[in-house]
Tab-separated table of C-alpha atoms and ligand atoms in Angstrom:
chain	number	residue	atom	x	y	z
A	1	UNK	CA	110.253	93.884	94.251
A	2	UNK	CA	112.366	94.978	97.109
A	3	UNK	CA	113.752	98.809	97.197
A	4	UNK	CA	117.285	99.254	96.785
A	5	UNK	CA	117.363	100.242	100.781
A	6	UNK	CA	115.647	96.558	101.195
A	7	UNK	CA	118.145	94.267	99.068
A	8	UNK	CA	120.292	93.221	101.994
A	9	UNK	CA	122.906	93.876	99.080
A	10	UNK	CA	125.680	95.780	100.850
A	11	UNK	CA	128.890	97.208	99.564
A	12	UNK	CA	132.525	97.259	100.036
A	13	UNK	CA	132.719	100.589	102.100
A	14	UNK	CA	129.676	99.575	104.106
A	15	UNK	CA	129.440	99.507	107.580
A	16	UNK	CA	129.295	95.834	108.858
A	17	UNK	CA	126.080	94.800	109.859
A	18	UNK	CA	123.554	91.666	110.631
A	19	UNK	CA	122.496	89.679	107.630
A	20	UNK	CA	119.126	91.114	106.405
A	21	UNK	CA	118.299	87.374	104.576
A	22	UNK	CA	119.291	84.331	105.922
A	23	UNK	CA	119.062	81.307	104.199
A	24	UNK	CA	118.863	77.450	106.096
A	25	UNK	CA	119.544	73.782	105.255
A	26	UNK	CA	118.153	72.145	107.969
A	27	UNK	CA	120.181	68.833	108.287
A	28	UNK	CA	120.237	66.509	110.901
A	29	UNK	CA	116.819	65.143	111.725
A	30	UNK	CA	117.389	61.741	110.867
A	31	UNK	CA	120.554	61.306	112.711
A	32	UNK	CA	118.901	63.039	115.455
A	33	UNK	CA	116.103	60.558	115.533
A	34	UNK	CA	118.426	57.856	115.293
A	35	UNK	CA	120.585	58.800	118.252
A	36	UNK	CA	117.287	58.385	119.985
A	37	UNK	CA	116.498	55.053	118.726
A	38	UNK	CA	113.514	56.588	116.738
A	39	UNK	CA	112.366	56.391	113.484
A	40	UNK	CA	113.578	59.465	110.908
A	41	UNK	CA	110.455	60.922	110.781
A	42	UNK	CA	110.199	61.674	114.865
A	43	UNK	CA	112.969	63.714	113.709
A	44	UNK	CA	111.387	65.637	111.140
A	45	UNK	CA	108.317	66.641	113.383
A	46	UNK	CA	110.944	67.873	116.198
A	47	UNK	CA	113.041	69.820	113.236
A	48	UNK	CA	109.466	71.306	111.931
A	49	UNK	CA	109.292	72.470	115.987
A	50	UNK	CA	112.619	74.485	115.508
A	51	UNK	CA	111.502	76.116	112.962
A	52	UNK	CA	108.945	78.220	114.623
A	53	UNK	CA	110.949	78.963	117.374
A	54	UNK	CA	113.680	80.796	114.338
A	55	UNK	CA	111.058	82.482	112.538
A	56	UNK	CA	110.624	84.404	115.928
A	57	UNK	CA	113.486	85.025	116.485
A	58	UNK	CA	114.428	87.070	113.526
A	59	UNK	CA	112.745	90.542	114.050
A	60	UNK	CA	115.194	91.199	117.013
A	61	UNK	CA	118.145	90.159	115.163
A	62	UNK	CA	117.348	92.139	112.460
A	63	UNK	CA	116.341	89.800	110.060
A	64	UNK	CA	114.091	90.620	107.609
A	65	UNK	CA	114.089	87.549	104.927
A	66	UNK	CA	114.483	84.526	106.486
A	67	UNK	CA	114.088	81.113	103.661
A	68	UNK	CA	114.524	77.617	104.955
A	69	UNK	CA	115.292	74.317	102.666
A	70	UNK	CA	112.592	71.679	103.578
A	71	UNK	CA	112.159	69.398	100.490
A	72	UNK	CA	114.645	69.149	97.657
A	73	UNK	CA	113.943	67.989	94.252
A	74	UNK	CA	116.485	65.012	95.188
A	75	UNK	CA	114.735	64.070	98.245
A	76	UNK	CA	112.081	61.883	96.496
A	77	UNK	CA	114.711	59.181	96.945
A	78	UNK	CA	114.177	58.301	99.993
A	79	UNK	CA	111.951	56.169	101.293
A	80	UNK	CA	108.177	56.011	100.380
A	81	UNK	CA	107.237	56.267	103.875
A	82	UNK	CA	109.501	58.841	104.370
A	83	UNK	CA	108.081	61.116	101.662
A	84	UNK	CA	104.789	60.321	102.739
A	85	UNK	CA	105.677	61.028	105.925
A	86	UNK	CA	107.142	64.325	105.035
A	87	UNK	CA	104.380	65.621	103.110
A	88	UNK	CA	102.077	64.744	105.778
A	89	UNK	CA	103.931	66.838	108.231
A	90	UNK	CA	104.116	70.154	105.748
A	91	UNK	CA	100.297	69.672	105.174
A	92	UNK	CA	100.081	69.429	109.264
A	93	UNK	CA	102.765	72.190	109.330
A	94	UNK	CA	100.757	74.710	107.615
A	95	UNK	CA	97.552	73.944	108.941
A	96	UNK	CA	98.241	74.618	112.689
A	97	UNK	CA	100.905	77.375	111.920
A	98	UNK	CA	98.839	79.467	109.520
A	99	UNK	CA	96.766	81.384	112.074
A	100	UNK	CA	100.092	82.053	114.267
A	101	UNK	CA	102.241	83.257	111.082
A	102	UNK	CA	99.385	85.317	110.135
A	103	UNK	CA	99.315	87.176	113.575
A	104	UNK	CA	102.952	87.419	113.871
A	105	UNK	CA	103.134	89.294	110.516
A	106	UNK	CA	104.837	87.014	108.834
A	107	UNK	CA	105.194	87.057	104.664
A	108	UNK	CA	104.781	83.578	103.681
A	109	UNK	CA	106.366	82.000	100.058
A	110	UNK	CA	106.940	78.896	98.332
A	111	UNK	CA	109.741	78.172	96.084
A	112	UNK	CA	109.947	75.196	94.276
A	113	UNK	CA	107.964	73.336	91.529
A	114	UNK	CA	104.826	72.465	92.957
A	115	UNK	CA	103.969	69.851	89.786
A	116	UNK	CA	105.116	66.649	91.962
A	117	UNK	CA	103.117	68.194	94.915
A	118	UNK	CA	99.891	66.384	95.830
A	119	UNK	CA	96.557	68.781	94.983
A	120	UNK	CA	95.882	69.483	99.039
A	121	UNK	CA	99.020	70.096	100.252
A	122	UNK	CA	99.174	73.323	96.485
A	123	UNK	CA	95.716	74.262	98.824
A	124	UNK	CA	97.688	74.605	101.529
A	125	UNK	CA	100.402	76.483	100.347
A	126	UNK	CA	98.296	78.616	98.126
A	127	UNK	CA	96.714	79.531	101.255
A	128	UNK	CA	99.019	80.100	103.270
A	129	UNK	CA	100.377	82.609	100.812
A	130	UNK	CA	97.445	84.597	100.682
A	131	UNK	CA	96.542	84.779	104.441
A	132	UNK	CA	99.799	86.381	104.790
A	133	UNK	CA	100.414	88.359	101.936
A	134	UNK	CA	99.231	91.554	103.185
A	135	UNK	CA	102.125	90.950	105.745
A	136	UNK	CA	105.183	93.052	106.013
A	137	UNK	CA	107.096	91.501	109.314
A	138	UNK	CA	109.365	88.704	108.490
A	139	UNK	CA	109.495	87.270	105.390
A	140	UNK	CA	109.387	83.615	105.092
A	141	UNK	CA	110.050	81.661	101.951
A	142	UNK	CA	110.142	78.143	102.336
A	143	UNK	CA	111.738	76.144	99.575
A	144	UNK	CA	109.483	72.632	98.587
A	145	UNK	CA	110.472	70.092	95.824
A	146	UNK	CA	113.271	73.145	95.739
A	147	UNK	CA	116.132	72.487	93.659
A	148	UNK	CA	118.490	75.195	92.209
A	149	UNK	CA	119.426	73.521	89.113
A	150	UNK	CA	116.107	72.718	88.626
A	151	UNK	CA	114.982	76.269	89.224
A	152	UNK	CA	117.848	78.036	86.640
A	153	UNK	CA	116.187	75.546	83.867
A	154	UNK	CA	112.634	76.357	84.418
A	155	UNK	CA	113.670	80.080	84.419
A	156	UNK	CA	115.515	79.483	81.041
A	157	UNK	CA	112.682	77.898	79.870
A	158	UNK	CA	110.580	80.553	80.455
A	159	UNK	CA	112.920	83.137	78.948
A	160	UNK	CA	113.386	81.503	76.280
A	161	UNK	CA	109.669	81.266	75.867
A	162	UNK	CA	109.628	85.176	76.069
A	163	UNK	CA	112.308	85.087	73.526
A	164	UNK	CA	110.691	82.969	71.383
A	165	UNK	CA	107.212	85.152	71.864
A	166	UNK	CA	109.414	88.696	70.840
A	167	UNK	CA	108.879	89.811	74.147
A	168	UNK	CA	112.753	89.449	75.205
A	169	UNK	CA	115.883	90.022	72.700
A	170	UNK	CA	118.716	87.154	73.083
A	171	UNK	CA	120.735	90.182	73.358
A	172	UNK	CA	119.435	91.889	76.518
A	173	UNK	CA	119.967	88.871	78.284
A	174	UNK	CA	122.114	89.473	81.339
A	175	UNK	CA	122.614	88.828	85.036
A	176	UNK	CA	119.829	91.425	85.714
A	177	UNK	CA	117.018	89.493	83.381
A	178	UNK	CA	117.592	85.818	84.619
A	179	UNK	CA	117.243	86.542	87.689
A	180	UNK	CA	113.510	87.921	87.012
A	181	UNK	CA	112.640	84.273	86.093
A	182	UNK	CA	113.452	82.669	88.914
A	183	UNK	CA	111.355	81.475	92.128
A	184	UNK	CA	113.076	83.840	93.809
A	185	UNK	CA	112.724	87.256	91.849
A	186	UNK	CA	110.838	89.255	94.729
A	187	UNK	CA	113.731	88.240	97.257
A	188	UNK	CA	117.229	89.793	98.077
A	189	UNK	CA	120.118	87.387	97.600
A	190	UNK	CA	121.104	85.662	100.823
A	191	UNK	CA	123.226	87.283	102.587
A	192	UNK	CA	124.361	84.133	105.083
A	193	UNK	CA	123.608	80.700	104.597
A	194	UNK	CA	123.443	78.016	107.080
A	195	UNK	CA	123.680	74.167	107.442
A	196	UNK	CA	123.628	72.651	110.456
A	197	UNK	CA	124.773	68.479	110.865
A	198	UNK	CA	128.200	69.269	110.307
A	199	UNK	CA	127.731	68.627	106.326
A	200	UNK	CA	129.769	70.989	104.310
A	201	UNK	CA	127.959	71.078	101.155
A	202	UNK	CA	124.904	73.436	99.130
A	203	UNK	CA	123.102	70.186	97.964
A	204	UNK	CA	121.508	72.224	94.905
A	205	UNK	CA	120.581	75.787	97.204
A	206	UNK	CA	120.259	78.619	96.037
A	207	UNK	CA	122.568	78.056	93.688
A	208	UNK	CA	122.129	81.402	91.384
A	209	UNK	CA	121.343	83.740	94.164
A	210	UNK	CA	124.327	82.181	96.953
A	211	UNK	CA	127.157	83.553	94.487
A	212	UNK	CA	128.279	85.972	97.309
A	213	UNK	CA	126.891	84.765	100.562
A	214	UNK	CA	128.646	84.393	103.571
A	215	UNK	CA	128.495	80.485	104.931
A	216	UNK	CA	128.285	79.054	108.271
A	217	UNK	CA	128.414	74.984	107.876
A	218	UNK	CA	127.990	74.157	111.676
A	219	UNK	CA	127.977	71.041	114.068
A	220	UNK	CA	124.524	71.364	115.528
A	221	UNK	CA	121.978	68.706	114.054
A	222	UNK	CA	118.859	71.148	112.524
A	223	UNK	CA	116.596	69.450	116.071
A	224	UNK	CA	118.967	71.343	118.208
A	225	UNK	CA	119.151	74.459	116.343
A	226	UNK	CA	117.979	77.344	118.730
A	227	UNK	CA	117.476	81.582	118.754
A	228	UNK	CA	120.873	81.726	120.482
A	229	UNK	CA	122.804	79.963	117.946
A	230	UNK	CA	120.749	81.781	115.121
A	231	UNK	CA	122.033	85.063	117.527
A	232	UNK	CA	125.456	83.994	117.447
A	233	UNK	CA	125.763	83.098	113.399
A	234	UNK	CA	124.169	86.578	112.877
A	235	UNK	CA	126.947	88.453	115.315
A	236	UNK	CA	129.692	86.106	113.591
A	237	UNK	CA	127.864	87.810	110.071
A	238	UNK	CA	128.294	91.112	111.203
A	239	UNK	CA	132.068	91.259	111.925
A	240	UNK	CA	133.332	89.628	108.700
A	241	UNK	CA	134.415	91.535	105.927
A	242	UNK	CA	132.133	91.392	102.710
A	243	UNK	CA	134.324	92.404	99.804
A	244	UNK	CA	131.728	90.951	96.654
A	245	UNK	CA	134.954	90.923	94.487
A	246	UNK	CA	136.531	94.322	95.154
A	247	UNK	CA	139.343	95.636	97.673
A	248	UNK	CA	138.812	96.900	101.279
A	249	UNK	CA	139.024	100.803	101.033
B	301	FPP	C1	117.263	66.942	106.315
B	301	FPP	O1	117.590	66.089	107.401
B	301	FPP	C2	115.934	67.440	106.483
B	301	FPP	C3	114.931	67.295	105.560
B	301	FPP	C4	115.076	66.614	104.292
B	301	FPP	C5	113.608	67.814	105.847
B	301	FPP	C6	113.559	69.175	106.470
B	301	FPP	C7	112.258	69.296	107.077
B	301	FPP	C8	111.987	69.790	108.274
B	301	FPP	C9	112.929	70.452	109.176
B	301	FPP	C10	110.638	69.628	108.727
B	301	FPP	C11	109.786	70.766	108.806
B	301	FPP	C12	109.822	71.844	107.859
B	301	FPP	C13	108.763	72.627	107.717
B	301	FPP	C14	108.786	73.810	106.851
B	301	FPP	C15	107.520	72.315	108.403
B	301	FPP	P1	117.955	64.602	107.066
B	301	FPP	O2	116.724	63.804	107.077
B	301	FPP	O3	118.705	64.530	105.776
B	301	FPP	O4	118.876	64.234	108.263
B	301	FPP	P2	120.100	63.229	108.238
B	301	FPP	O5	121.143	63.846	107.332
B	301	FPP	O6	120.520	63.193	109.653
B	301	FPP	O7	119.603	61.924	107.730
């Protein structure tokens, strides 16, 4: 678990400061591709380029927890080739970037339920996750077959398994227990939360742990994204006025 000095949770007399987690939806690859006459997928390999190029970028801008959206639980609609397509490129992904995350100190986690995922690519992630879990530098969660309603039922279910077992009592149930059960219960809440493409929507993110992020919902297409404009969001961060319900004293 994080220490309290690691939460990224600030309070309403703090100091403004850059977001300690940042959270992305990368949007825009298809329409990127398209613009280019391309197929979606060309798009998908240049938006898995970005995404290296962020990752270094965070130490300087002081951010510690950085978790990227790259398959939701809704995304199996698409097209077969698509999803094929995609799955490929995260097995590729993690493959060639394993060696370079592992020497750049990254932490590396999945979120998600991993029971649609195909038996190599669980390899892949389980090994990813243990090459780099000695790690302390940035730490990289990267949400696959993610979805955050999907999450909040498979914590219940395992509370409710606890509860069922006598190991929980219905009544200590609060905001501090659920919270425990979900994919996320090593992380800090997000502190700012992107999307790029120009889509103002969560599309099932984070849902539980968002409650009191900050949001940036910009033009860029997720392709284009760059350090600067991950600079620039951060800055933005840092002079708005986090209140998490109370009054400015
Ligand atoms: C949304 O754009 C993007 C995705 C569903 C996939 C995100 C995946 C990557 C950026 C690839 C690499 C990630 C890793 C971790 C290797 P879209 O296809 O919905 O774009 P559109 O709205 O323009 O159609």
């Amino acid at each position: 678990m994080p220490d309290a000095s690691d939460t990224g949770q600030q309070t309403a007399t703090s100091a403004p400061r850059g977001p300690r987690h940042v959270a992305i939806i990368m949007d825009g690859n298809g329409r990127w591709a398209q613009a280019r006459g391309r197929p979606r997928l060309f798009g998908h390999h240049a938006g898995a380029r970005r995404v290296r190029e962020v990752v270094e970028a965070c130490p300087a801008l002081g951010v510690k927890y950085l978790t990227i959206f790259a398959f939701s639980t809704e995304n199996w609609k698409r097209t077969q080739t698509e999803v094929a397509g995609l799955m490929s490129l995260f097995r590729r992904y993690i493959a060639k970037e394993m060696q370079a995350l592992a020497a750049k100190n990254v932490r590396v986690r999945f979120i998600g339920d991993r029971v649609r995922l195909d038996a190599k690519l669980i390899t892949l992630m389980d090994q990813l996750e243990l090459q780099t879990a000695g790690n302390d530098g940035t730490h990289l969660t990267i949400a696959l077959n993610y979805g955050g309603r999907d999450e909040v039922a498979r914590a219940t279910k395992r509370l409710a398994q606890d509860v069922a077992d006598g190991k929980l009592k219905p009544e200590d149930v609060d905001e501090e227990t659920l919270p425990k059960y979900l994919d996320t219960c090593v992380l800090p809440d997000p502190d700012l939360v992107i999307r790029t493409s120009g889509e103002a929507r969560i599309s099932n993110f984070l849902l539980w742990q968002s409650a009191y992020a900050e949001y940036e919902f910009i033009d860029t297409l997720w392709p284009d994204f760059s350090a600067n404009e991950l600079a620039r969001l951060c800055h933005s961060y840092g002079c708005r006025d986090r209140r998490f319900g109370g009054v400015k004293t």
